[in-house]
mmCIF file of C-alpha atoms (C1' of nucleotides) in Angstrom:
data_model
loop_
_atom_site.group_PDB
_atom_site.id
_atom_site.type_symbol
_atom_site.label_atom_id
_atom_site.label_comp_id
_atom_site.label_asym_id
_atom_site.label_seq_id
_atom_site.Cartn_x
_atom_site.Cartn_y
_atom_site.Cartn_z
ATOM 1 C CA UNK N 1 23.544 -22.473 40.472
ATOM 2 C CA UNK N 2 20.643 -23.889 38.696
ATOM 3 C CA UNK N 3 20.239 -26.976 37.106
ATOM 4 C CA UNK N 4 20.110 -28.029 33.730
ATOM 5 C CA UNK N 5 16.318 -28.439 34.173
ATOM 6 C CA UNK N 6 16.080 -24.857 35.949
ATOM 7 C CA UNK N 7 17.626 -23.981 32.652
ATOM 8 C CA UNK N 8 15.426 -25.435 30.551
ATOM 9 C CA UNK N 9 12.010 -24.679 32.223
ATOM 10 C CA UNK N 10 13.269 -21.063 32.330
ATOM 11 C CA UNK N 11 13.866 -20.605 29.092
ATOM 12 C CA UNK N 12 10.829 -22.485 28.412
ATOM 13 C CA UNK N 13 9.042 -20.227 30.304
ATOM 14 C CA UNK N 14 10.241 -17.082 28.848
ATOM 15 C CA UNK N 15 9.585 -18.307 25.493
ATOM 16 C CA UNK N 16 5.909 -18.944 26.268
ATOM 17 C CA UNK N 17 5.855 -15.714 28.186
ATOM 18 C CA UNK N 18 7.392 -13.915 25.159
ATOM 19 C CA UNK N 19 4.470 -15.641 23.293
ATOM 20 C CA UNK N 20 1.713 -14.636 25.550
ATOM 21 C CA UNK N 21 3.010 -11.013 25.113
ATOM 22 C CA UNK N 22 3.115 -10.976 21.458
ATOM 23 C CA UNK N 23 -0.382 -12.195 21.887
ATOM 24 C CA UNK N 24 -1.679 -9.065 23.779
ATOM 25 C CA UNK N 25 -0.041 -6.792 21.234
ATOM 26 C CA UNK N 26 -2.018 -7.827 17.923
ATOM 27 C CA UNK N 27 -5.368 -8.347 19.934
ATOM 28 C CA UNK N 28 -7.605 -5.663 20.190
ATOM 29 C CA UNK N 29 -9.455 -6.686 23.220
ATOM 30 C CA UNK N 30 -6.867 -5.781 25.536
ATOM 31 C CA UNK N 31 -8.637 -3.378 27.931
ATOM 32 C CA UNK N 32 -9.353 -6.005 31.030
ATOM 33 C CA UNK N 33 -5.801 -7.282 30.378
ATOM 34 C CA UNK N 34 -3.822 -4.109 30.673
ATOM 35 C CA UNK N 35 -6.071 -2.716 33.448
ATOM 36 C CA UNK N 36 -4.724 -5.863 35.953
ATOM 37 C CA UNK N 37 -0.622 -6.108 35.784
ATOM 38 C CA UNK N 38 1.593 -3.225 36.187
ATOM 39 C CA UNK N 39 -1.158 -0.644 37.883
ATOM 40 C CA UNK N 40 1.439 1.093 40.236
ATOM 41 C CA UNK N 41 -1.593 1.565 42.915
ATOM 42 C CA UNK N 42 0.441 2.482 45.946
ATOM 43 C CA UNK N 43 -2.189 1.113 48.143
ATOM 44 C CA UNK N 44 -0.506 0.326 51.705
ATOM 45 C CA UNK N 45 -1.842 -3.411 51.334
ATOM 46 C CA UNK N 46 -4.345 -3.446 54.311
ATOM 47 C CA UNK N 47 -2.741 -6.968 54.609
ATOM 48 C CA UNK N 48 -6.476 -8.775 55.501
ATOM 49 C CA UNK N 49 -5.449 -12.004 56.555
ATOM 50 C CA UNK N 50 -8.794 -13.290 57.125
ATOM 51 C CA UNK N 51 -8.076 -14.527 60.606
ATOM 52 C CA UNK N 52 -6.852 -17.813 59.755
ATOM 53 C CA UNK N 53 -9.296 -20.304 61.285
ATOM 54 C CA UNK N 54 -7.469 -22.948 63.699
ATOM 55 C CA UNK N 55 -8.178 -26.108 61.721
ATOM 56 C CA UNK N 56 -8.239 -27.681 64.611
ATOM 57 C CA UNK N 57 -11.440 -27.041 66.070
ATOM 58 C CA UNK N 58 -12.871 -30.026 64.154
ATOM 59 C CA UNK N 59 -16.848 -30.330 64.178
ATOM 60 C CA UNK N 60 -18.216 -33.420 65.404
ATOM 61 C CA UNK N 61 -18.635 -35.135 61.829
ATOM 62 C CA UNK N 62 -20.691 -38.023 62.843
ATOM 63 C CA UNK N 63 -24.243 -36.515 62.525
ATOM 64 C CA UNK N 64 -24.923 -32.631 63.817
ATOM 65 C CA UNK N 65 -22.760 -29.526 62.996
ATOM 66 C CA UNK N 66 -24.017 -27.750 65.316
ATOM 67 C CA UNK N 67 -21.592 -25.155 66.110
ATOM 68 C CA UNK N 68 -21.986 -22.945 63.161
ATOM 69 C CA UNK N 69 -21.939 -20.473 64.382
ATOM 70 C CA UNK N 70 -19.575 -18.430 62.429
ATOM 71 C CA UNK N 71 -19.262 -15.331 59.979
ATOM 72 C CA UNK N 72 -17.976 -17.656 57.579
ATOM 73 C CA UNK N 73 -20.670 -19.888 57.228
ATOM 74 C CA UNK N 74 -21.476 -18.337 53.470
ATOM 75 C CA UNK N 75 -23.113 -21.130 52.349
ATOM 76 C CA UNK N 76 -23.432 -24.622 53.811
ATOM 77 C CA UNK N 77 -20.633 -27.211 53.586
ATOM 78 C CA UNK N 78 -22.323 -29.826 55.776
ATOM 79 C CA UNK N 79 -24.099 -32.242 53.278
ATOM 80 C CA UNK N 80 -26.322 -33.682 56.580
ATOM 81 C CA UNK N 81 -26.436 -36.909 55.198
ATOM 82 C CA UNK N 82 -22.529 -37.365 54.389
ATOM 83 C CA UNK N 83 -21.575 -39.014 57.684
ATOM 84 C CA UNK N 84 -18.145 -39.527 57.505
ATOM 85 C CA UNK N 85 -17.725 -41.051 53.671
ATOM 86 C CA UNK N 86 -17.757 -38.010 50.971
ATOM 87 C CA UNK N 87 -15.505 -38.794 48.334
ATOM 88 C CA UNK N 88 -14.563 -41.959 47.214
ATOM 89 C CA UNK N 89 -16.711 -45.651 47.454
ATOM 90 C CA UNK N 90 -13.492 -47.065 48.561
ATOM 91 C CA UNK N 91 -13.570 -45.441 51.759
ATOM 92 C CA UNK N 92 -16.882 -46.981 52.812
ATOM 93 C CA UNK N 93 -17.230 -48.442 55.988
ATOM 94 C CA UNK N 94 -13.623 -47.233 57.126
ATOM 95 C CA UNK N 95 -12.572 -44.797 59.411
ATOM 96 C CA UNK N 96 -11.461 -41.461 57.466
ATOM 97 C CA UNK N 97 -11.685 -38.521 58.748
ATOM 98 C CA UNK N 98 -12.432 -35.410 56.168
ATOM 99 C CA UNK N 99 -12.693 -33.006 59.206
ATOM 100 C CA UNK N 100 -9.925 -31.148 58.432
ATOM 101 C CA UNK N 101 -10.610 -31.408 55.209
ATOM 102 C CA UNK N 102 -13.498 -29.531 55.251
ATOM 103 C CA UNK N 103 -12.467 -26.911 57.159
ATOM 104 C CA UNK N 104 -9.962 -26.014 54.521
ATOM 105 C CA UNK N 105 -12.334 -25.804 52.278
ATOM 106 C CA UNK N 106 -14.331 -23.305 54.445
ATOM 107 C CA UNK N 107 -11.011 -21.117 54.155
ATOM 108 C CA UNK N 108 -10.981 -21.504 51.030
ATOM 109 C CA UNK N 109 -14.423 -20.289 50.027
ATOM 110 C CA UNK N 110 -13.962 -17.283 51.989
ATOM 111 C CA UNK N 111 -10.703 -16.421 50.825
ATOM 112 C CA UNK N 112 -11.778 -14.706 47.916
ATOM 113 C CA UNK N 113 -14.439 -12.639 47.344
ATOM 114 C CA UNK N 114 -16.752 -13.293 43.806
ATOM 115 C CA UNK N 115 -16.085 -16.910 44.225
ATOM 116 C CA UNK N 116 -19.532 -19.505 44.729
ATOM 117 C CA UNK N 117 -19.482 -22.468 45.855
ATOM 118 C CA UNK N 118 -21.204 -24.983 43.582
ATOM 119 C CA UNK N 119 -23.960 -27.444 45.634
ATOM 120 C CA UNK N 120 -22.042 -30.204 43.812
ATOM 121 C CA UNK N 121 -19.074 -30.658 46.191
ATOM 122 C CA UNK N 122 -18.218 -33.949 44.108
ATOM 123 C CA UNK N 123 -19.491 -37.043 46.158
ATOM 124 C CA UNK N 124 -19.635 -40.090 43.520
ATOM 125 C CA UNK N 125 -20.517 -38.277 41.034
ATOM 126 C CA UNK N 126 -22.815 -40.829 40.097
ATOM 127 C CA UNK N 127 -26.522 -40.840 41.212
ATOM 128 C CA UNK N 128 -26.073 -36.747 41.284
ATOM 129 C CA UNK N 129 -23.532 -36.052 39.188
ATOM 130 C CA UNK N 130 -25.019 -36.219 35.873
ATOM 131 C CA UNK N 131 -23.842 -33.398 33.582
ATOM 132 C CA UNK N 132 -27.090 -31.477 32.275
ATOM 133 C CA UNK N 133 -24.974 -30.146 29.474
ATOM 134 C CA UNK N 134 -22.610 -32.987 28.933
ATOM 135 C CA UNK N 135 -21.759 -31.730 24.890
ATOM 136 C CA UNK N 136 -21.621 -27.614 25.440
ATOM 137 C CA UNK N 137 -19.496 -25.333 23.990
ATOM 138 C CA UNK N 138 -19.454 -22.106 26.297
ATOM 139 C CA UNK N 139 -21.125 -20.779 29.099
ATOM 140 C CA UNK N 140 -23.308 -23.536 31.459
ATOM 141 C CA UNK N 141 -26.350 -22.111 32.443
ATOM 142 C CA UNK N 142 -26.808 -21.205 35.930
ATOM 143 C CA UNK N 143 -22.928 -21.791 37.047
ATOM 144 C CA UNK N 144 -21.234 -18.313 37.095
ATOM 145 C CA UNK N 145 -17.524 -17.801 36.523
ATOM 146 C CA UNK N 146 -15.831 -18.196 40.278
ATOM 147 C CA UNK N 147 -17.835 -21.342 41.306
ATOM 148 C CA UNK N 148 -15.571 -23.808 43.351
ATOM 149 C CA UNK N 149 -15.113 -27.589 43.835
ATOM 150 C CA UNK N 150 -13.577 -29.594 45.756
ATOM 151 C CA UNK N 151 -13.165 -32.161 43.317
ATOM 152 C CA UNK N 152 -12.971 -33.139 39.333
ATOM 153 C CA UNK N 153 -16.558 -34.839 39.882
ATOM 154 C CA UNK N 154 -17.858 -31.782 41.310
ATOM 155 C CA UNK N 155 -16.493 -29.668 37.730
ATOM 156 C CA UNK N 156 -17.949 -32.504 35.729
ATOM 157 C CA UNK N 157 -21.390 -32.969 37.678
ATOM 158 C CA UNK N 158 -21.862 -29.356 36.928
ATOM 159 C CA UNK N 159 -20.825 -29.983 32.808
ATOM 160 C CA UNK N 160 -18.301 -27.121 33.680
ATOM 161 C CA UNK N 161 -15.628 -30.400 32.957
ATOM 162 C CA UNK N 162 -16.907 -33.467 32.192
ATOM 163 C CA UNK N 163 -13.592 -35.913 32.535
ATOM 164 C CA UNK N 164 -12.672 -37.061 35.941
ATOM 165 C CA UNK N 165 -8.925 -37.033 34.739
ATOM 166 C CA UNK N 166 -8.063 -35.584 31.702
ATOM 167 C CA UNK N 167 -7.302 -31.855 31.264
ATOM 168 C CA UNK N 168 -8.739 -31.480 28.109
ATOM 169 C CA UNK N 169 -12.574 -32.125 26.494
ATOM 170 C CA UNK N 170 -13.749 -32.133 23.283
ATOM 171 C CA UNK N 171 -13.485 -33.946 19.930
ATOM 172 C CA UNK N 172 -11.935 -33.146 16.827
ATOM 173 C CA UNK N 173 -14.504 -31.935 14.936
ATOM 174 C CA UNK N 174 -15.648 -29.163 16.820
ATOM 175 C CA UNK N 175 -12.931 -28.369 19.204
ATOM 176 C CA UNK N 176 -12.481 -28.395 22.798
ATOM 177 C CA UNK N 177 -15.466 -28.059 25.516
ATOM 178 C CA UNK N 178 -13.159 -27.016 28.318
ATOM 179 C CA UNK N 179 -9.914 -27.549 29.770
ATOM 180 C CA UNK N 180 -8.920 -27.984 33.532
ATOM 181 C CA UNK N 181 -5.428 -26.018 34.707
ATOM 182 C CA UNK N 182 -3.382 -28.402 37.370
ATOM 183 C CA UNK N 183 -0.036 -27.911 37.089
ATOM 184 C CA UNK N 184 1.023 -30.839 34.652
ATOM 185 C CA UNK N 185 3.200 -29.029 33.084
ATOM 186 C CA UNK N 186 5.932 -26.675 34.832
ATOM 187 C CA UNK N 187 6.677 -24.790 31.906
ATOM 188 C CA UNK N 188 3.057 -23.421 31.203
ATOM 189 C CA UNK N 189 2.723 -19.809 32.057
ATOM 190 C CA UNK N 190 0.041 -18.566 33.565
ATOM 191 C CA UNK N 191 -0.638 -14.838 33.535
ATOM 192 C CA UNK N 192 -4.227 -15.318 34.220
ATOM 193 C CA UNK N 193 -5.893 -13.562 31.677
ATOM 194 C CA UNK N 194 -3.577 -15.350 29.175
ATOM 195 C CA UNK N 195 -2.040 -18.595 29.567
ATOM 196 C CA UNK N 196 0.080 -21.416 27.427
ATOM 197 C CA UNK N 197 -1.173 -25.087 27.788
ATOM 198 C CA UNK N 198 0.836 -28.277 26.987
ATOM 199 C CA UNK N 199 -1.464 -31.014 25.536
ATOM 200 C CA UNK N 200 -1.400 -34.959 25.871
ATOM 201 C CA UNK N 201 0.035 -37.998 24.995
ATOM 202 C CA UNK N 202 3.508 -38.784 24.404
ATOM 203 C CA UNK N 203 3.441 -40.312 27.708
ATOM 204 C CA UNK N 204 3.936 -44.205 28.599
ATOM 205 C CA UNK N 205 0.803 -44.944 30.759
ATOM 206 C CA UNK N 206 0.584 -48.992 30.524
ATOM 207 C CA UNK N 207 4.311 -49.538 31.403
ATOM 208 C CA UNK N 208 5.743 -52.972 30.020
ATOM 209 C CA UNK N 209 2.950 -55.604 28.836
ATOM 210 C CA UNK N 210 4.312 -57.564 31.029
ATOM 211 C CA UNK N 211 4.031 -55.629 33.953
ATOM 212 C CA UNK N 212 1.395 -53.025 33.163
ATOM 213 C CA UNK N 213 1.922 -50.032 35.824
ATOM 214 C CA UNK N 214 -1.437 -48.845 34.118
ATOM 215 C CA UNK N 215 -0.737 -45.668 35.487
ATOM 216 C CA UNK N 216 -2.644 -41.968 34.799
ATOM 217 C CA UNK N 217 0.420 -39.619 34.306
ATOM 218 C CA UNK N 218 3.884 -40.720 33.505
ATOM 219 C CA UNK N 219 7.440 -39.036 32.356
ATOM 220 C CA UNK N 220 7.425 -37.924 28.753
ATOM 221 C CA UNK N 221 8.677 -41.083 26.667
ATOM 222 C CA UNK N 222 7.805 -39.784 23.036
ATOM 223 C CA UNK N 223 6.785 -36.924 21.285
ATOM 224 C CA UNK N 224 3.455 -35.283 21.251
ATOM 225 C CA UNK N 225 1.516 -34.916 17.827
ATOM 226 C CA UNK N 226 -1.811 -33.474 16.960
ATOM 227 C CA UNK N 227 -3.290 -37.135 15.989
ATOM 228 C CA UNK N 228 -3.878 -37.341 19.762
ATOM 229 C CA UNK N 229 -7.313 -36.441 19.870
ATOM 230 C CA UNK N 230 -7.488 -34.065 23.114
ATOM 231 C CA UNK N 231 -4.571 -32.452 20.942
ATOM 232 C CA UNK N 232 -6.887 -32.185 18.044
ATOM 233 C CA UNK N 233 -9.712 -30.489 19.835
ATOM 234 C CA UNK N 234 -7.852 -27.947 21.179
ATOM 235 C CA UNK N 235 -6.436 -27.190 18.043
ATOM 236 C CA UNK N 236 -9.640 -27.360 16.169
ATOM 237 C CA UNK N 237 -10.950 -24.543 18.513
ATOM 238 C CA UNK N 238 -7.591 -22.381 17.041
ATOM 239 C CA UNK N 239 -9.365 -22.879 14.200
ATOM 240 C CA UNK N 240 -12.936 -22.257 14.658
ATOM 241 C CA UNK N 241 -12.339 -19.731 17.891
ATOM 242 C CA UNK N 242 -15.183 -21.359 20.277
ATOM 243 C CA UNK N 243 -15.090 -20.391 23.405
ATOM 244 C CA UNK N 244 -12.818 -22.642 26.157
ATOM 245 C CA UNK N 245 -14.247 -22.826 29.656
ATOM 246 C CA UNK N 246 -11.217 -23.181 31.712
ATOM 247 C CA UNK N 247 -10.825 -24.341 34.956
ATOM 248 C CA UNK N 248 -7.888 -23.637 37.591
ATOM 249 C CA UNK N 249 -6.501 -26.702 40.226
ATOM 250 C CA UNK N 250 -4.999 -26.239 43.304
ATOM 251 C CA UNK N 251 -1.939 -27.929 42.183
ATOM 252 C CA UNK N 252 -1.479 -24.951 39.504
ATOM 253 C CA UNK N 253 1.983 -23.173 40.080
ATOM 254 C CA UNK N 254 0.328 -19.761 39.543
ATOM 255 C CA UNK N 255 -1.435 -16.662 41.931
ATOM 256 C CA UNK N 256 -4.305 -17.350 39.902
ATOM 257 C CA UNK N 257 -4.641 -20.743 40.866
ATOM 258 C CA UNK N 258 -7.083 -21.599 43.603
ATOM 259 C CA UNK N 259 -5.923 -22.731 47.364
ATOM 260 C CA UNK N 260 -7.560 -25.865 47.214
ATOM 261 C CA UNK N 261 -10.079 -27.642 44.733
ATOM 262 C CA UNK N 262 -11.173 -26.274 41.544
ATOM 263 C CA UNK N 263 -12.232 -23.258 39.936
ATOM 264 C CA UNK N 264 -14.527 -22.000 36.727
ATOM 265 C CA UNK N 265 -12.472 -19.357 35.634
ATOM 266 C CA UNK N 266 -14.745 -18.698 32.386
ATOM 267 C CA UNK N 267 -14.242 -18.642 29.058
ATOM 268 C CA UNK N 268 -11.527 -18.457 26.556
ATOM 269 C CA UNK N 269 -10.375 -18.206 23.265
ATOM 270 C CA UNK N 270 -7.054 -20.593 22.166
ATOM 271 C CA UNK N 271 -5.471 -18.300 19.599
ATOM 272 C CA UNK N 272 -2.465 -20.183 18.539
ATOM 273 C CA UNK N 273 -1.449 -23.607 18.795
ATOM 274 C CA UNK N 274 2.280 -25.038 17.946
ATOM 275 C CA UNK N 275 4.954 -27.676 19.158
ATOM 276 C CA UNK N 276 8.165 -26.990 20.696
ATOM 277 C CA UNK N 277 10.544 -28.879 23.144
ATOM 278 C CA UNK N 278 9.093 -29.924 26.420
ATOM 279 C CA UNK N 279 10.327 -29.920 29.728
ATOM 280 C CA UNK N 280 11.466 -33.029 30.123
ATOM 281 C CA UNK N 281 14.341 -35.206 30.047
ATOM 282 C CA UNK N 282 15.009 -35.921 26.357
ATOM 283 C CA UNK N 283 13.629 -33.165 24.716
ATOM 284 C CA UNK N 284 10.435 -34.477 23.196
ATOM 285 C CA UNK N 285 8.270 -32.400 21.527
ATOM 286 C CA UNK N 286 5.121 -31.243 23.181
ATOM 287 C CA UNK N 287 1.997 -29.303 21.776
ATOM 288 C CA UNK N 288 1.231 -26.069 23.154
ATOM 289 C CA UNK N 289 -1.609 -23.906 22.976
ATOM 290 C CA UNK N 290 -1.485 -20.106 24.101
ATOM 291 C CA UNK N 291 -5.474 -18.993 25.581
ATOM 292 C CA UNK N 292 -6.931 -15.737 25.708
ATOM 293 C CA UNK N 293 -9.784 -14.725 28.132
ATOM 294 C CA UNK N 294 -12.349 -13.426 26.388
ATOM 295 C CA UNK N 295 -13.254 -9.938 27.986
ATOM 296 C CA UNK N 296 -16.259 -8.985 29.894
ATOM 297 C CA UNK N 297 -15.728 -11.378 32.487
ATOM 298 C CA UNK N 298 -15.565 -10.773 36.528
ATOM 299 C CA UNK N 299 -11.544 -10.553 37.397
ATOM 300 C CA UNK N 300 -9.679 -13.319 38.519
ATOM 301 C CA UNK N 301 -9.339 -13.999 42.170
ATOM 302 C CA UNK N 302 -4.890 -13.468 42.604
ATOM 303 C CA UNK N 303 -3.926 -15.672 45.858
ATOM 304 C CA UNK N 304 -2.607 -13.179 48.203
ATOM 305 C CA UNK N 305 -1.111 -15.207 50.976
ATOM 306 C CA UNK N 306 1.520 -17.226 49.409
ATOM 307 C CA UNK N 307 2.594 -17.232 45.466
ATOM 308 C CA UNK N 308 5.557 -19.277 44.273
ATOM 309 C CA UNK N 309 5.014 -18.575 40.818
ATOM 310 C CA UNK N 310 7.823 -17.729 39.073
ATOM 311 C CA UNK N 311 9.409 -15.064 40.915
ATOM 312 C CA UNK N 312 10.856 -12.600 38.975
ATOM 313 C CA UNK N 313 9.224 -8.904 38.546
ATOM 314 C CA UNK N 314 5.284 -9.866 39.441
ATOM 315 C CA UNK N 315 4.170 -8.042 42.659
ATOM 316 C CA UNK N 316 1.239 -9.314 41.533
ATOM 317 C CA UNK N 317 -0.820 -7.011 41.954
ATOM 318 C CA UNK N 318 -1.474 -7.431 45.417
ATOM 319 C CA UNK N 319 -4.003 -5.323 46.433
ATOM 320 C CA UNK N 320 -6.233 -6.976 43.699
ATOM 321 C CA UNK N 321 -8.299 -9.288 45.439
ATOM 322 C CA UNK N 322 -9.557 -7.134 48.136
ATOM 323 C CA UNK N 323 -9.498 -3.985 45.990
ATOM 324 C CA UNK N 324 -12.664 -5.398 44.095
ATOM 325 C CA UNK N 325 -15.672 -3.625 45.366
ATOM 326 C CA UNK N 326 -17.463 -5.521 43.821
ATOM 327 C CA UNK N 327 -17.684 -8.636 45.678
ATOM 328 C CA UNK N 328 -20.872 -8.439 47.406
ATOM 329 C CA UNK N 329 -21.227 -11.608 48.328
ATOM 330 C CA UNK N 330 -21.558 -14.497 51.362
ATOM 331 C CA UNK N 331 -23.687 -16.274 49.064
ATOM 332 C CA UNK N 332 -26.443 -18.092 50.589
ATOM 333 C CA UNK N 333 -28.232 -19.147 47.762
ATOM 334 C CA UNK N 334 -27.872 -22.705 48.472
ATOM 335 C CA UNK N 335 -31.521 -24.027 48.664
ATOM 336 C CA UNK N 336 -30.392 -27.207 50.913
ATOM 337 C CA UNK N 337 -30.610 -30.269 49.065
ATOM 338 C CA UNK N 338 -32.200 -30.297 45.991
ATOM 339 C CA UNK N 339 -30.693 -34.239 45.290
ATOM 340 C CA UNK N 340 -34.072 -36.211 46.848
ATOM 341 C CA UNK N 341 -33.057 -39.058 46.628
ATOM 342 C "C1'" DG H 1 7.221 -36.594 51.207
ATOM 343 C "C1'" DG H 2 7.000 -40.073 46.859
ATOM 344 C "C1'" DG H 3 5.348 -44.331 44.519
ATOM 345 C "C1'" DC H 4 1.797 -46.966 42.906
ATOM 346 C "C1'" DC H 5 -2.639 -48.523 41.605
ATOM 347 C "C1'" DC H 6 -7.642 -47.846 41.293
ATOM 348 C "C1'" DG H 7 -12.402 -46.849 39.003
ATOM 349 C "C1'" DC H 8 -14.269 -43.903 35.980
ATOM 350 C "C1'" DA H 9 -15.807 -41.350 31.700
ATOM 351 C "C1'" DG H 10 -15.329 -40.361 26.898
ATOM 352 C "C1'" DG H 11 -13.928 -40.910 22.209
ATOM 353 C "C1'" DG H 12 -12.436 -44.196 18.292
ATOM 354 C "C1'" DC Q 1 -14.770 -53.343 22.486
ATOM 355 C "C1'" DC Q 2 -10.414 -50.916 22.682
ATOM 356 C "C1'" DC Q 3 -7.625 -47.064 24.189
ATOM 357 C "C1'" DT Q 4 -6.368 -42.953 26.950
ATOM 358 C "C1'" DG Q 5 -6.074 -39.392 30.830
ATOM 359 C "C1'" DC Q 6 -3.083 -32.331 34.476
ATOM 360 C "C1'" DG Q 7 -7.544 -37.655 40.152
ATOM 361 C "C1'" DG Q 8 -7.214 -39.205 44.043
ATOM 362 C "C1'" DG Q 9 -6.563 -42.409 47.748
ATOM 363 C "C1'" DC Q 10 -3.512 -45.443 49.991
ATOM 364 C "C1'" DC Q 11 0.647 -47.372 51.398
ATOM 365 C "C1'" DC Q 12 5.331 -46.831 52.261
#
DNA sequence: GGGCCCGCAGGG
DNA sequence: CCCTGCGGGCCC
């Protein structure tokens, strides 16, 4: 028996869902869309299960990585000088170990097949992670729709996504820059080449003056307007129709989300922004926006292994990711180290 | 697993 | 300067 909250975020769903559809119907660029979901394609699933690496055949990770010897070594994770601190100037000087860590990533990169890997894996993000592009509306030059991060820095030091936290960037005047996909929000739907987006604020961050929690993400405590400015962007782009780069998290409830880190998923349009009840214990109103992928762009990469989702019909299409021909690509580009310095 | 707090960047 | 925020690390 489900909840009251299962209720909710169901019919929640539905009602973006029902959205999204209505969406596909009155837009003429519906040719990439319709050519992804209900394809019958009886293919027997060759089930390709990329031979799971062990993550426990950890690298030494003081200095050489010697043993690389592997197929899956399609470009190279090692930054030689990262001893044993990557991510976070906290960590200096202690004793963390991001061995496993990486190897995941490894899986990750060669879990799906059009997918780069940026050089920018997201270190500080400071001394080489300034944006090039920090004030762009579409396409960044020279980073192609698949590249992967493991972290926020590495989206913003790449001007794919400049904020380290918030999902959404842009000003009110000209609308959104891009907007990052991690699972926020449990009653977004995600269908890949269309997706519904619940916007910011309304949301008690400081806690009591007294005792300031000062926290990044908290329950729903009001309602959402369109003052809020990351609200205002987004609906500014309904407006004006400027291209959205969108990325996808690994804490996305979707197939389309990555396994891990963060993906440039490309470009899209927001074609209608609104308010309705939120998912959350009183009812407050949120603002939604429903995206469109603009067409032309390489398919999405569709998780194969596991994909809680939302159940329901979606066999997602599983033969998707390995039925694309027209992957190509271990990438090697990866001219070393370009960051002297 | 969940709770909590942190620095950071970006826009008024 | 003020405020916020779909990270992320740490501690429990």
């Amino acid at each position: 028996m489900p909840s009251a909250y299962e209720k909710q975020k169901a019919a929640n769903i539905e009602r973006n869902r029902q959205l999204l559809a209505s969406l596909e119907l009155d837009s003429a660029t519906t040719d990439l869309f319709k050519n992804k979901p209900q394809k019958p394609k009886p293919t027997p699933k060759p089930k390709p299960k990329k031979a799971a690496p062990k993550k426990r055949k950890e690298p030494p990770a003081g200095g050489d990585e010697g043993p690389d010897t592997k197929a899956q070594c399609v470009e190279a994770p090692a930054d030689p000088e990262a001893g044993g601190v990557r991510r976070s100037a906290r960590n200096a000087g202690k004793s963390v170990d991001y061995k496993a860590e990486q190897n995941k990533s490894i899986k990750t990169i060669i879990s799906f097949d059009h997918g780069r890997k940026s050089k920018n894996s997201g270190e500080l993000g400071k001394d080489n992670g300034e944006p090039k592009y920090p004030k762009r509306y579409g396409a960044i030059p020279g980073v192609e729709v698949g590249t992967w991060w493991q972290g926020r820095t590495g989206c913003r030091a790449d001007s794919i996504h400049a904020p380290l936290v918030a999902g959404i960037s842009g000003n009110a005047e000209e609308g959104a820059y891009s907007i990052a996909l991690s699972g926020g929000y449990e009653d977004d739907v995600d269908l890949g080449e269309a997706f519904t987006y619940t916007g910011s604020g309304g949301r008690d961050l400081r806690g009591t003056k007294d005792k300031p929690k000062n926290l990044r993400t908290a329950p729903q405590s009001s309602d959402q307007t369109f003052d809020n400015h990351f609200n205002a962007a987004l609906k500014r782009s309904c407006d004006n129709k400027r291209p959205v780069r969108v990325i996808r998290g690994f804490k996305l409830h979707s197939p389309f989300a990555p396994a891990e880190g963060y993906r440039y998923d490309g470009l899209y349009i927001v074609e209608k922004a609104w308010r309705e009840k939120g998912l959350n214990a009183h009812g407050f109103l949120v603002c939604k926006f429903a995206l469109k992928r603009m067409p032309g762009q390489p398919p999405l990469p569709v998780r194969s292994d596991d994909d809680e989702s939302d159940s329901e019909d979606e066999e997602h299409s599983d033969g998707v990711a390995d039925a694309e021909k027209e992957n190509e690509a271990v990438d090697e580009d990866e001219e070393e180290n370009t960051d002297s310095a």
